[in-house]
mmCIF file of C-alpha atoms in Angstrom:
data_model
loop_
_atom_site.group_PDB
_atom_site.id
_atom_site.type_symbol
_atom_site.label_atom_id
_atom_site.label_comp_id
_atom_site.label_asym_id
_atom_site.label_seq_id
_atom_site.Cartn_x
_atom_site.Cartn_y
_atom_site.Cartn_z
ATOM 1 C CA UNK A 1051 64.296 46.910 129.083
ATOM 2 C CA UNK A 1052 66.910 44.407 130.213
ATOM 3 C CA UNK A 1053 70.313 44.295 128.678
ATOM 4 C CA UNK A 1054 71.265 41.190 126.729
ATOM 5 C CA UNK A 1055 74.328 39.227 127.756
ATOM 6 C CA UNK A 1056 76.223 40.721 124.818
ATOM 7 C CA UNK A 1057 75.184 44.231 125.838
ATOM 8 C CA UNK A 1058 76.193 43.555 129.447
ATOM 9 C CA UNK A 1059 79.577 42.345 128.261
ATOM 10 C CA UNK A 1060 80.037 45.371 126.022
ATOM 11 C CA UNK A 1061 78.977 47.643 128.866
ATOM 12 C CA UNK A 1062 81.400 45.987 131.253
ATOM 13 C CA UNK A 1063 84.162 46.233 128.673
ATOM 14 C CA UNK A 1064 83.331 49.896 128.221
ATOM 15 C CA UNK A 1065 83.434 50.426 131.977
ATOM 16 C CA UNK A 1066 86.805 48.702 132.203
ATOM 17 C CA UNK A 1067 88.103 50.694 129.270
ATOM 18 C CA UNK A 1068 86.814 53.917 130.822
ATOM 19 C CA UNK A 1069 88.337 52.951 134.151
ATOM 20 C CA UNK A 1070 91.698 52.532 132.459
ATOM 21 C CA UNK A 1071 91.486 55.468 130.044
ATOM 22 C CA UNK A 1072 88.807 57.806 131.338
ATOM 23 C CA UNK A 1073 91.097 59.962 133.472
ATOM 24 C CA UNK A 1074 93.483 60.462 130.590
ATOM 25 C CA UNK A 1075 90.623 61.509 128.274
ATOM 26 C CA UNK A 1076 89.236 63.934 130.837
ATOM 27 C CA UNK A 1077 92.697 65.350 131.430
ATOM 28 C CA UNK A 1078 93.266 65.747 127.676
ATOM 29 C CA UNK A 1079 89.872 67.417 127.282
ATOM 30 C CA UNK A 1080 90.551 69.793 130.163
ATOM 31 C CA UNK A 1081 93.984 70.582 128.782
ATOM 32 C CA UNK A 1082 92.525 71.119 125.302
ATOM 33 C CA UNK A 1083 89.792 73.432 126.514
ATOM 34 C CA UNK A 1084 92.175 75.044 128.961
ATOM 35 C CA UNK A 1085 94.713 75.527 126.212
ATOM 36 C CA UNK A 1086 92.133 77.133 123.939
ATOM 37 C CA UNK A 1087 90.885 79.401 126.721
ATOM 38 C CA UNK A 1088 94.471 80.107 127.738
ATOM 39 C CA UNK A 1089 95.377 81.067 124.169
ATOM 40 C CA UNK A 1090 92.376 83.384 123.951
ATOM 41 C CA UNK A 1091 93.316 84.901 127.310
ATOM 42 C CA UNK A 1092 96.909 85.347 126.164
ATOM 43 C CA UNK A 1093 95.790 87.060 122.960
ATOM 44 C CA UNK A 1094 93.500 89.346 124.957
ATOM 45 C CA UNK A 1095 96.276 90.035 127.452
ATOM 46 C CA UNK A 1096 98.727 90.841 124.646
ATOM 47 C CA UNK A 1097 96.221 93.191 123.000
ATOM 48 C CA UNK A 1098 95.639 94.973 126.306
ATOM 49 C CA UNK A 1099 99.387 95.259 126.875
ATOM 50 C CA UNK A 1100 99.867 96.769 123.415
ATOM 51 C CA UNK A 1101 97.054 99.285 123.961
ATOM 52 C CA UNK A 1102 98.480 100.248 127.334
ATOM 53 C CA UNK A 1103 101.979 100.628 125.904
ATOM 54 C CA UNK A 1104 100.587 102.732 123.048
ATOM 55 C CA UNK A 1105 98.753 105.051 125.444
ATOM 56 C CA UNK A 1106 101.804 105.414 127.667
ATOM 57 C CA UNK A 1107 104.018 106.048 124.650
ATOM 58 C CA UNK A 1108 101.672 108.796 123.419
ATOM 59 C CA UNK A 1109 101.764 110.378 126.864
ATOM 60 C CA UNK A 1110 105.556 110.198 126.869
ATOM 61 C CA UNK A 1111 105.865 111.761 123.419
ATOM 62 C CA UNK A 1112 103.297 114.526 123.795
ATOM 63 C CA UNK A 1113 104.138 115.572 127.326
ATOM 64 C CA UNK A 1114 106.829 118.234 127.199
ATOM 65 C CA UNK A 1115 109.119 118.168 130.196
ATOM 66 C CA UNK A 1116 111.509 121.093 130.491
ATOM 67 C CA UNK A 1117 113.544 119.191 133.081
ATOM 68 C CA UNK A 1118 115.857 117.088 130.897
ATOM 69 C CA UNK A 1119 116.882 114.790 133.748
ATOM 70 C CA UNK A 1120 113.251 114.128 134.641
ATOM 71 C CA UNK A 1121 112.421 113.374 131.011
ATOM 72 C CA UNK A 1122 115.323 110.929 130.767
ATOM 73 C CA UNK A 1123 114.109 109.225 133.926
ATOM 74 C CA UNK A 1124 110.618 108.893 132.427
ATOM 75 C CA UNK A 1125 112.034 107.315 129.269
ATOM 76 C CA UNK A 1126 114.161 104.905 131.313
ATOM 77 C CA UNK A 1127 111.105 103.944 133.363
ATOM 78 C CA UNK A 1128 109.030 103.435 130.217
ATOM 79 C CA UNK A 1129 111.702 101.255 128.596
ATOM 80 C CA UNK A 1130 111.964 99.133 131.727
ATOM 81 C CA UNK A 1131 108.185 98.678 131.843
ATOM 82 C CA UNK A 1132 108.005 97.742 128.140
ATOM 83 C CA UNK A 1133 111.234 95.797 127.805
ATOM 84 C CA UNK A 1134 112.012 94.350 124.342
ATOM 85 C CA UNK A 1135 108.985 95.945 122.663
ATOM 86 C CA UNK A 1136 108.816 98.243 119.647
ATOM 87 C CA UNK A 1137 107.496 101.014 121.893
ATOM 88 C CA UNK A 1138 110.689 100.859 123.969
ATOM 89 C CA UNK A 1139 112.688 101.253 120.752
ATOM 90 C CA UNK A 1140 110.505 104.146 119.556
ATOM 91 C CA UNK A 1141 110.932 105.990 122.849
ATOM 92 C CA UNK A 1142 114.719 105.631 122.681
ATOM 93 C CA UNK A 1143 114.824 106.748 119.034
ATOM 94 C CA UNK A 1144 112.789 109.820 119.984
ATOM 95 C CA UNK A 1145 115.109 110.489 122.916
ATOM 96 C CA UNK A 1146 118.152 110.229 120.666
ATOM 97 C CA UNK A 1147 116.564 112.631 118.175
ATOM 98 C CA UNK A 1148 116.116 115.150 120.977
ATOM 99 C CA UNK A 1149 119.745 114.803 122.014
ATOM 100 C CA UNK A 1150 120.930 115.295 118.430
ATOM 101 C CA UNK A 1151 118.841 118.473 118.192
ATOM 102 C CA UNK A 1152 120.780 119.718 121.230
ATOM 103 C CA UNK A 1153 124.039 118.469 119.691
ATOM 104 C CA UNK A 1154 124.490 116.143 122.661
ATOM 105 C CA UNK A 1155 125.882 113.349 120.500
ATOM 106 C CA UNK A 1156 127.302 111.266 123.354
ATOM 107 C CA UNK A 1157 123.862 110.964 124.972
ATOM 108 C CA UNK A 1158 122.287 110.257 121.583
ATOM 109 C CA UNK A 1159 124.815 107.477 121.033
ATOM 110 C CA UNK A 1160 123.885 105.906 124.373
ATOM 111 C CA UNK A 1161 120.152 106.039 123.581
ATOM 112 C CA UNK A 1162 120.678 104.465 120.156
ATOM 113 C CA UNK A 1163 122.778 101.640 121.580
ATOM 114 C CA UNK A 1164 119.943 100.936 124.017
ATOM 115 C CA UNK A 1165 117.458 101.019 121.137
ATOM 116 C CA UNK A 1166 119.441 98.347 119.279
ATOM 117 C CA UNK A 1167 119.618 96.220 122.424
ATOM 118 C CA UNK A 1168 115.838 96.540 122.864
ATOM 119 C CA UNK A 1169 114.917 95.835 119.248
ATOM 120 C CA UNK A 1170 113.459 92.503 118.169
ATOM 121 C CA UNK A 1171 112.849 93.694 114.606
ATOM 122 C CA UNK A 1172 115.342 93.900 111.706
ATOM 123 C CA UNK A 1173 113.885 97.147 110.359
ATOM 124 C CA UNK A 1174 114.014 98.956 113.708
ATOM 125 C CA UNK A 1175 117.472 97.560 114.419
ATOM 126 C CA UNK A 1176 118.677 98.751 111.003
ATOM 127 C CA UNK A 1177 117.205 102.213 111.490
ATOM 128 C CA UNK A 1178 118.770 102.567 114.948
ATOM 129 C CA UNK A 1179 122.124 101.292 113.636
ATOM 130 C CA UNK A 1180 122.129 103.832 110.786
ATOM 131 C CA UNK A 1181 121.418 106.654 113.221
ATOM 132 C CA UNK A 1182 124.045 105.360 115.638
ATOM 133 C CA UNK A 1183 126.625 105.252 112.864
ATOM 134 C CA UNK A 1184 125.763 108.821 111.832
ATOM 135 C CA UNK A 1185 126.121 110.033 115.424
ATOM 136 C CA UNK A 1186 129.465 108.268 115.828
ATOM 137 C CA UNK A 1187 130.586 109.738 112.493
ATOM 138 C CA UNK A 1188 129.632 113.173 113.787
ATOM 139 C CA UNK A 1189 131.887 112.558 116.797
ATOM 140 C CA UNK A 1190 134.806 111.461 114.607
ATOM 141 C CA UNK A 1191 134.528 107.822 115.703
ATOM 142 C CA UNK A 1192 135.053 106.495 112.176
ATOM 143 C CA UNK A 1193 135.864 102.854 112.968
ATOM 144 C CA UNK A 1194 132.986 102.590 115.447
ATOM 145 C CA UNK A 1195 130.653 104.176 112.877
ATOM 146 C CA UNK A 1196 131.614 101.609 110.229
ATOM 147 C CA UNK A 1197 131.217 98.783 112.752
ATOM 148 C CA UNK A 1198 127.721 99.992 113.643
ATOM 149 C CA UNK A 1199 126.727 99.723 109.986
ATOM 150 C CA UNK A 1200 127.289 95.953 110.225
ATOM 151 C CA UNK A 1201 124.062 95.832 112.253
ATOM 152 C CA UNK A 1202 122.039 97.155 109.304
ATOM 153 C CA UNK A 1203 120.374 93.945 108.084
ATOM 154 C CA UNK A 1204 117.265 95.174 106.279
ATOM 155 C CA UNK A 1205 117.668 95.264 102.486
ATOM 156 C CA UNK A 1206 115.570 98.407 102.330
ATOM 157 C CA UNK A 1207 118.391 100.344 103.984
ATOM 158 C CA UNK A 1208 121.271 98.907 101.955
ATOM 159 C CA UNK A 1209 121.816 101.980 99.766
ATOM 160 C CA UNK A 1210 121.622 104.355 102.728
ATOM 161 C CA UNK A 1211 124.132 102.122 104.499
ATOM 162 C CA UNK A 1212 126.507 102.287 101.532
ATOM 163 C CA UNK A 1213 126.159 106.055 101.182
ATOM 164 C CA UNK A 1214 126.997 106.586 104.831
ATOM 165 C CA UNK A 1215 129.828 104.055 104.694
ATOM 166 C CA UNK A 1216 131.269 105.937 101.724
ATOM 167 C CA UNK A 1217 131.139 109.253 103.564
ATOM 168 C CA UNK A 1218 132.927 107.724 106.546
ATOM 169 C CA UNK A 1219 135.558 106.142 104.307
ATOM 170 C CA UNK A 1220 136.154 109.515 102.593
ATOM 171 C CA UNK A 1221 136.706 111.080 106.009
ATOM 172 C CA UNK A 1222 139.190 108.298 106.807
ATOM 173 C CA UNK A 1223 141.020 108.875 103.534
ATOM 174 C CA UNK A 1224 140.003 105.502 102.107
ATOM 175 C CA UNK A 1225 139.131 106.635 98.595
ATOM 176 C CA UNK A 1226 138.996 103.152 97.089
ATOM 177 C CA UNK A 1227 136.671 101.911 99.836
ATOM 178 C CA UNK A 1228 134.453 104.966 99.413
ATOM 179 C CA UNK A 1229 134.316 104.442 95.635
ATOM 180 C CA UNK A 1230 133.173 100.840 96.123
ATOM 181 C CA UNK A 1231 130.518 101.888 98.655
ATOM 182 C CA UNK A 1232 129.117 104.642 96.431
ATOM 183 C CA UNK A 1233 129.040 102.284 93.444
ATOM 184 C CA UNK A 1234 127.059 99.773 95.510
ATOM 185 C CA UNK A 1235 124.615 102.507 96.495
ATOM 186 C CA UNK A 1236 124.298 103.521 92.852
ATOM 187 C CA UNK A 1237 123.578 99.916 91.905
ATOM 188 C CA UNK A 1238 121.010 99.145 94.626
ATOM 189 C CA UNK A 1239 119.431 102.476 95.524
ATOM 190 C CA UNK A 1240 116.238 104.252 94.530
ATOM 191 C CA UNK A 1241 116.498 107.084 91.950
ATOM 192 C CA UNK A 1242 117.338 109.732 94.573
ATOM 193 C CA UNK A 1243 119.935 107.517 96.248
ATOM 194 C CA UNK A 1244 121.482 106.711 92.855
ATOM 195 C CA UNK A 1245 121.710 110.420 92.082
ATOM 196 C CA UNK A 1246 123.360 111.123 95.452
ATOM 197 C CA UNK A 1247 125.820 108.262 94.895
ATOM 198 C CA UNK A 1248 126.766 109.633 91.459
ATOM 199 C CA UNK A 1249 127.354 113.117 92.911
ATOM 200 C CA UNK A 1250 129.596 111.639 95.602
ATOM 201 C CA UNK A 1251 131.501 109.602 93.004
ATOM 202 C CA UNK A 1252 132.010 112.747 90.927
ATOM 203 C CA UNK A 1253 133.491 114.490 93.973
ATOM 204 C CA UNK A 1254 136.028 111.793 94.788
#
């Protein structure tokens, strides 16, 4: 069946339009499909990375190494391999806990500072900062301990932050500051934290 003149004109116009715009459409289509496939690949890659990190973290936690230096080296290697992930933070928190159990507070302090530097999450950062402050308090570094508490951002830790701040202020001889901290903890804490705050206020 022959094309009519109108159809020929429309076809020619379509060809001209395609000649001018076809490459852009193909490129956009390829980019769209490529982007979709790339996103799926990235999600798959991320999932695989998380599973691998989880398996390696489990191996790190459950493998007891009597050689402390070797264990520290393994943690450092793990943190480097999983930079800025929650697993890196977990491994450093675990390491710090081990140091505290041995009363090696200086090493625990170093691990907790690394944990804060690695953290991308307010809750993990707050937890590490609370532990760092407690370790610094244990070492008599009162000003550093109070400064570390400034990194506690999560509201869920506010009462614990105030309780610890109050204890540090008592040790510094700042009774008024301690009173204000304990009153804040009493105002914002859960029932147990409120009870602890009241006991500390009674002892001022």
